[in-house]
């Protein structure tokens, strides 16, 4: 089974439709030992196809429009955070304490981009808030990787020991992740078929008129909701006022969206007003983190029958790490990817945060497919994805390795990927002058760019337009 067919099958799609995708292959795009380019192509390809399918339903078309996935556009979009320039300034991707470190018996990877995660890491290591990288290195050099992993997690921070693929496969969480469906799909109620306003004209915006509550943070969740915004959805991102997002990351993933702050502990009534007319809720916090606010997937669909809820996690909902925080860089280290991509005994990394971006496009595709199914069958939907499960697909730990076989539709072999130039654009806005990566989704008469640039974090009211 080709990669695109595998992903489309996981989304529950018509097996004949992948033949509507044309792929443009470019050597040199996303080079890696693992088949990153094939995974990225598949994730974007099925997302474009899901958008075209929903667009066909809403526009009353006889056939699903043809989709096109170009390795150059995909490779550029998968490192969109590196291509972003704000008034000519390049953003900082990782903070000084977010990196691999040598330990007494191996390596550990930490994530400390957010101030509260940095503080918890330093607390776990017995260091003060003014500690520097040399201080952290000295402490870690005298401790075992697993000891650090456990201690930092207990303090609410993020650190993961480097594991080989075999060690991750033997770990209970590795086995749990590999056993999951690539896309978990569940019908929750018997709500009537969703009535979607007919579309006409171009560009064809499959998600036009739909309201999406975005409760996500870096990076996969915001990529998914950025994609829904591209397709016409009114996406309202909600953040806690005491947990501001990193400004550069917010800009990169904020295209087409609005941004508001709302304290869920005190603003419950306002959130319920938003939920009452929402079509989709996307959450990207660790499993269980939002339950105390009544925002579990099940609770949301009970209060809003017919709702589509999309949940994203790092490790999956079940297993010993089911409630843990995680990020792409940590998942790469835990699952053996960093060993496979490393050299000379040092951990390596994928050429992009491909687990984040790939899972983000799959998550958007799952939402689009759920909306299409609802237009025929009705019923609320819950879809769930996990970075560790996407990693299992990339590495073959799920038994369905990314194959790179002939694609199901037309195939073009184009010039090698020589850089992002053709897939970059510029725009102005309230944040400043932006250079950014264009969206990689392409289907007949579909949008080519977002309708508006990102806005400053928390600058909109928490209400629908």
PDB file of C-alpha atoms in Angstrom, residues 305-433:
ATOM      1  CA  UNK A 305     -24.221  17.480  19.868  1.00  0.00           C
ATOM      2  CA  UNK A 306     -22.856  17.313  16.342  1.00  0.00           C
ATOM      3  CA  UNK A 307     -19.558  18.893  17.329  1.00  0.00           C
ATOM      4  CA  UNK A 308     -16.287  17.706  15.792  1.00  0.00           C
ATOM      5  CA  UNK A 309     -13.548  17.472  18.427  1.00  0.00           C
ATOM      6  CA  UNK A 310      -9.962  16.929  17.331  1.00  0.00           C
ATOM      7  CA  UNK A 311      -7.471  15.967  20.022  1.00  0.00           C
ATOM      8  CA  UNK A 312      -3.709  15.975  19.691  1.00  0.00           C
ATOM      9  CA  UNK A 313      -1.176  14.528  22.135  1.00  0.00           C
ATOM     10  CA  UNK A 314       2.524  13.745  22.164  1.00  0.00           C
ATOM     11  CA  UNK A 315       2.473  10.140  23.375  1.00  0.00           C
ATOM     12  CA  UNK A 316      -1.157   9.006  23.064  1.00  0.00           C
ATOM     13  CA  UNK A 317      -3.925   8.940  25.672  1.00  0.00           C
ATOM     14  CA  UNK A 318      -3.111   5.573  27.189  1.00  0.00           C
ATOM     15  CA  UNK A 319      -0.014   3.915  28.572  1.00  0.00           C
ATOM     16  CA  UNK A 320       2.404   5.012  31.315  1.00  0.00           C
ATOM     17  CA  UNK A 321       3.197   8.246  29.476  1.00  0.00           C
ATOM     18  CA  UNK A 322      -0.398   8.965  28.493  1.00  0.00           C
ATOM     19  CA  UNK A 323      -0.607  12.054  30.694  1.00  0.00           C
ATOM     20  CA  UNK A 324       2.842  13.446  29.903  1.00  0.00           C
ATOM     21  CA  UNK A 325       3.683  16.600  28.036  1.00  0.00           C
ATOM     22  CA  UNK A 326       5.823  16.296  24.969  1.00  0.00           C
ATOM     23  CA  UNK A 327       7.128  18.010  21.881  1.00  0.00           C
ATOM     24  CA  UNK A 328       8.404  16.830  18.509  1.00  0.00           C
ATOM     25  CA  UNK A 329      12.079  17.062  19.531  1.00  0.00           C
ATOM     26  CA  UNK A 330      11.435  14.886  22.584  1.00  0.00           C
ATOM     27  CA  UNK A 331       9.455  12.300  20.630  1.00  0.00           C
ATOM     28  CA  UNK A 332      12.296  12.011  18.116  1.00  0.00           C
ATOM     29  CA  UNK A 333      14.711  11.258  20.978  1.00  0.00           C
ATOM     30  CA  UNK A 334      12.458   8.768  22.769  1.00  0.00           C
ATOM     31  CA  UNK A 335      11.407   6.762  19.702  1.00  0.00           C
ATOM     32  CA  UNK A 336      14.878   6.083  18.307  1.00  0.00           C
ATOM     33  CA  UNK A 337      14.642   8.590  15.459  1.00  0.00           C
ATOM     34  CA  UNK A 338      17.506  10.637  16.920  1.00  0.00           C
ATOM     35  CA  UNK A 339      19.700   7.511  17.011  1.00  0.00           C
ATOM     36  CA  UNK A 340      18.854   6.612  13.408  1.00  0.00           C
ATOM     37  CA  UNK A 341      19.582  10.149  12.220  1.00  0.00           C
ATOM     38  CA  UNK A 342      22.659  10.585  14.426  1.00  0.00           C
ATOM     39  CA  UNK A 343      26.345   9.939  13.794  1.00  0.00           C
ATOM     40  CA  UNK A 344      29.599   9.467  15.699  1.00  0.00           C
ATOM     41  CA  UNK A 345      27.690   8.462  18.793  1.00  0.00           C
ATOM     42  CA  UNK A 346      25.740  11.728  18.964  1.00  0.00           C
ATOM     43  CA  UNK A 347      21.972  12.075  18.502  1.00  0.00           C
ATOM     44  CA  UNK A 348      20.734  13.590  15.278  1.00  0.00           C
ATOM     45  CA  UNK A 349      17.417  15.054  14.189  1.00  0.00           C
ATOM     46  CA  UNK A 350      15.049  15.049  11.246  1.00  0.00           C
ATOM     47  CA  UNK A 351      15.499  17.880   8.731  1.00  0.00           C
ATOM     48  CA  UNK A 352      12.238  19.373   9.985  1.00  0.00           C
ATOM     49  CA  UNK A 353       9.919  18.995  12.933  1.00  0.00           C
ATOM     50  CA  UNK A 354       8.213  16.536  10.658  1.00  0.00           C
ATOM     51  CA  UNK A 355       6.209  14.784  13.360  1.00  0.00           C
ATOM     52  CA  UNK A 356       4.629  18.120  14.281  1.00  0.00           C
ATOM     53  CA  UNK A 357       3.939  19.300  10.756  1.00  0.00           C
ATOM     54  CA  UNK A 358       2.917  15.901   9.424  1.00  0.00           C
ATOM     55  CA  UNK A 359       0.553  15.243  12.324  1.00  0.00           C
ATOM     56  CA  UNK A 360      -0.839  18.755  11.961  1.00  0.00           C
ATOM     57  CA  UNK A 361      -1.854  18.174   8.344  1.00  0.00           C
ATOM     58  CA  UNK A 362      -3.283  14.759   9.232  1.00  0.00           C
ATOM     59  CA  UNK A 363      -5.291  16.353  12.039  1.00  0.00           C
ATOM     60  CA  UNK A 364      -6.721  18.960   9.672  1.00  0.00           C
ATOM     61  CA  UNK A 365      -7.530  16.204   7.182  1.00  0.00           C
ATOM     62  CA  UNK A 366      -9.321  14.223   9.892  1.00  0.00           C
ATOM     63  CA  UNK A 367     -11.479  17.255  10.717  1.00  0.00           C
ATOM     64  CA  UNK A 368     -12.324  17.814   7.053  1.00  0.00           C
ATOM     65  CA  UNK A 369     -13.231  14.162   6.550  1.00  0.00           C
ATOM     66  CA  UNK A 370     -15.403  14.237   9.690  1.00  0.00           C
ATOM     67  CA  UNK A 371     -17.280  17.237   8.311  1.00  0.00           C
ATOM     68  CA  UNK A 372     -17.806  15.448   4.991  1.00  0.00           C
ATOM     69  CA  UNK A 373     -19.127  12.341   6.763  1.00  0.00           C
ATOM     70  CA  UNK A 374     -21.467  14.475   8.866  1.00  0.00           C
ATOM     71  CA  UNK A 375     -22.994  15.986   5.738  1.00  0.00           C
ATOM     72  CA  UNK A 376     -24.278  12.495   4.858  1.00  0.00           C
ATOM     73  CA  UNK A 377     -24.565  10.657   8.170  1.00  0.00           C
ATOM     74  CA  UNK A 378     -24.823  13.271  10.904  1.00  0.00           C
ATOM     75  CA  UNK A 379     -23.455  12.538  14.351  1.00  0.00           C
ATOM     76  CA  UNK A 380     -20.749  14.170  16.415  1.00  0.00           C
ATOM     77  CA  UNK A 381     -17.175  13.081  15.851  1.00  0.00           C
ATOM     78  CA  UNK A 382     -13.981  12.745  17.863  1.00  0.00           C
ATOM     79  CA  UNK A 383     -10.663  12.329  16.069  1.00  0.00           C
ATOM     80  CA  UNK A 384      -7.364  11.789  17.856  1.00  0.00           C
ATOM     81  CA  UNK A 385      -3.744  11.769  16.731  1.00  0.00           C
ATOM     82  CA  UNK A 386      -0.425  11.453  18.555  1.00  0.00           C
ATOM     83  CA  UNK A 387       3.096  12.448  17.566  1.00  0.00           C
ATOM     84  CA  UNK A 388       4.439   9.117  18.806  1.00  0.00           C
ATOM     85  CA  UNK A 389       2.011   7.288  16.528  1.00  0.00           C
ATOM     86  CA  UNK A 390       3.136   9.307  13.530  1.00  0.00           C
ATOM     87  CA  UNK A 391       6.703   8.429  14.539  1.00  0.00           C
ATOM     88  CA  UNK A 392       5.759   4.734  14.515  1.00  0.00           C
ATOM     89  CA  UNK A 393       4.574   5.146  10.924  1.00  0.00           C
ATOM     90  CA  UNK A 394       7.770   6.928   9.897  1.00  0.00           C
ATOM     91  CA  UNK A 395      10.036   4.303  11.470  1.00  0.00           C
ATOM     92  CA  UNK A 396       7.971   1.262  10.530  1.00  0.00           C
ATOM     93  CA  UNK A 397       7.319   0.354  14.156  1.00  0.00           C
ATOM     94  CA  UNK A 398       3.617  -0.003  13.304  1.00  0.00           C
ATOM     95  CA  UNK A 399       4.316  -2.534  10.576  1.00  0.00           C
ATOM     96  CA  UNK A 400       3.288  -0.025   7.896  1.00  0.00           C
ATOM     97  CA  UNK A 401       6.536   1.760   7.157  1.00  0.00           C
ATOM     98  CA  UNK A 402       6.550   4.709   4.807  1.00  0.00           C
ATOM     99  CA  UNK A 403       7.372   2.936   1.592  1.00  0.00           C
ATOM    100  CA  UNK A 404       8.023   5.528  -1.067  1.00  0.00           C
ATOM    101  CA  UNK A 405       6.294   3.295  -3.619  1.00  0.00           C
ATOM    102  CA  UNK A 406       4.624   4.555  -6.769  1.00  0.00           C
ATOM    103  CA  UNK A 407       1.864   6.985  -5.916  1.00  0.00           C
ATOM    104  CA  UNK A 408      -1.756   6.153  -6.753  1.00  0.00           C
ATOM    105  CA  UNK A 409      -2.354   9.119  -9.106  1.00  0.00           C
ATOM    106  CA  UNK A 410      -0.258  10.982 -11.660  1.00  0.00           C
ATOM    107  CA  UNK A 411       3.452  11.387 -10.933  1.00  0.00           C
ATOM    108  CA  UNK A 412       5.778  14.101 -12.171  1.00  0.00           C
ATOM    109  CA  UNK A 413       9.531  14.197 -11.648  1.00  0.00           C
ATOM    110  CA  UNK A 414      10.624  17.826 -11.497  1.00  0.00           C
ATOM    111  CA  UNK A 415      13.906  19.637 -11.001  1.00  0.00           C
ATOM    112  CA  UNK A 416      15.679  18.933  -7.696  1.00  0.00           C
ATOM    113  CA  UNK A 417      14.771  21.044  -4.693  1.00  0.00           C
ATOM    114  CA  UNK A 418      17.253  23.920  -4.714  1.00  0.00           C
ATOM    115  CA  UNK A 419      15.730  26.104  -2.046  1.00  0.00           C
ATOM    116  CA  UNK A 420      12.476  27.631  -0.845  1.00  0.00           C
ATOM    117  CA  UNK A 421      12.376  30.686  -3.110  1.00  0.00           C
ATOM    118  CA  UNK A 422       9.352  29.784  -5.266  1.00  0.00           C
ATOM    119  CA  UNK A 423       7.285  28.953  -2.188  1.00  0.00           C
ATOM    120  CA  UNK A 424       7.936  32.060  -0.087  1.00  0.00           C
ATOM    121  CA  UNK A 425       5.862  35.246   0.022  1.00  0.00           C
ATOM    122  CA  UNK A 426       5.763  38.561   1.865  1.00  0.00           C
ATOM    123  CA  UNK A 427       2.989  40.536   3.491  1.00  0.00           C
ATOM    124  CA  UNK A 428       2.495  43.353   5.945  1.00  0.00           C
ATOM    125  CA  UNK A 429       0.334  43.475   9.032  1.00  0.00           C
ATOM    126  CA  UNK A 430       0.040  44.495  12.664  1.00  0.00           C
ATOM    127  CA  UNK A 431       3.033  42.343  13.599  1.00  0.00           C
ATOM    128  CA  UNK A 432       5.276  43.874  10.931  1.00  0.00           C
ATOM    129  CA  UNK A 433       6.598  42.984   7.518  1.00  0.00           C
TER     130      UNK A 433
END
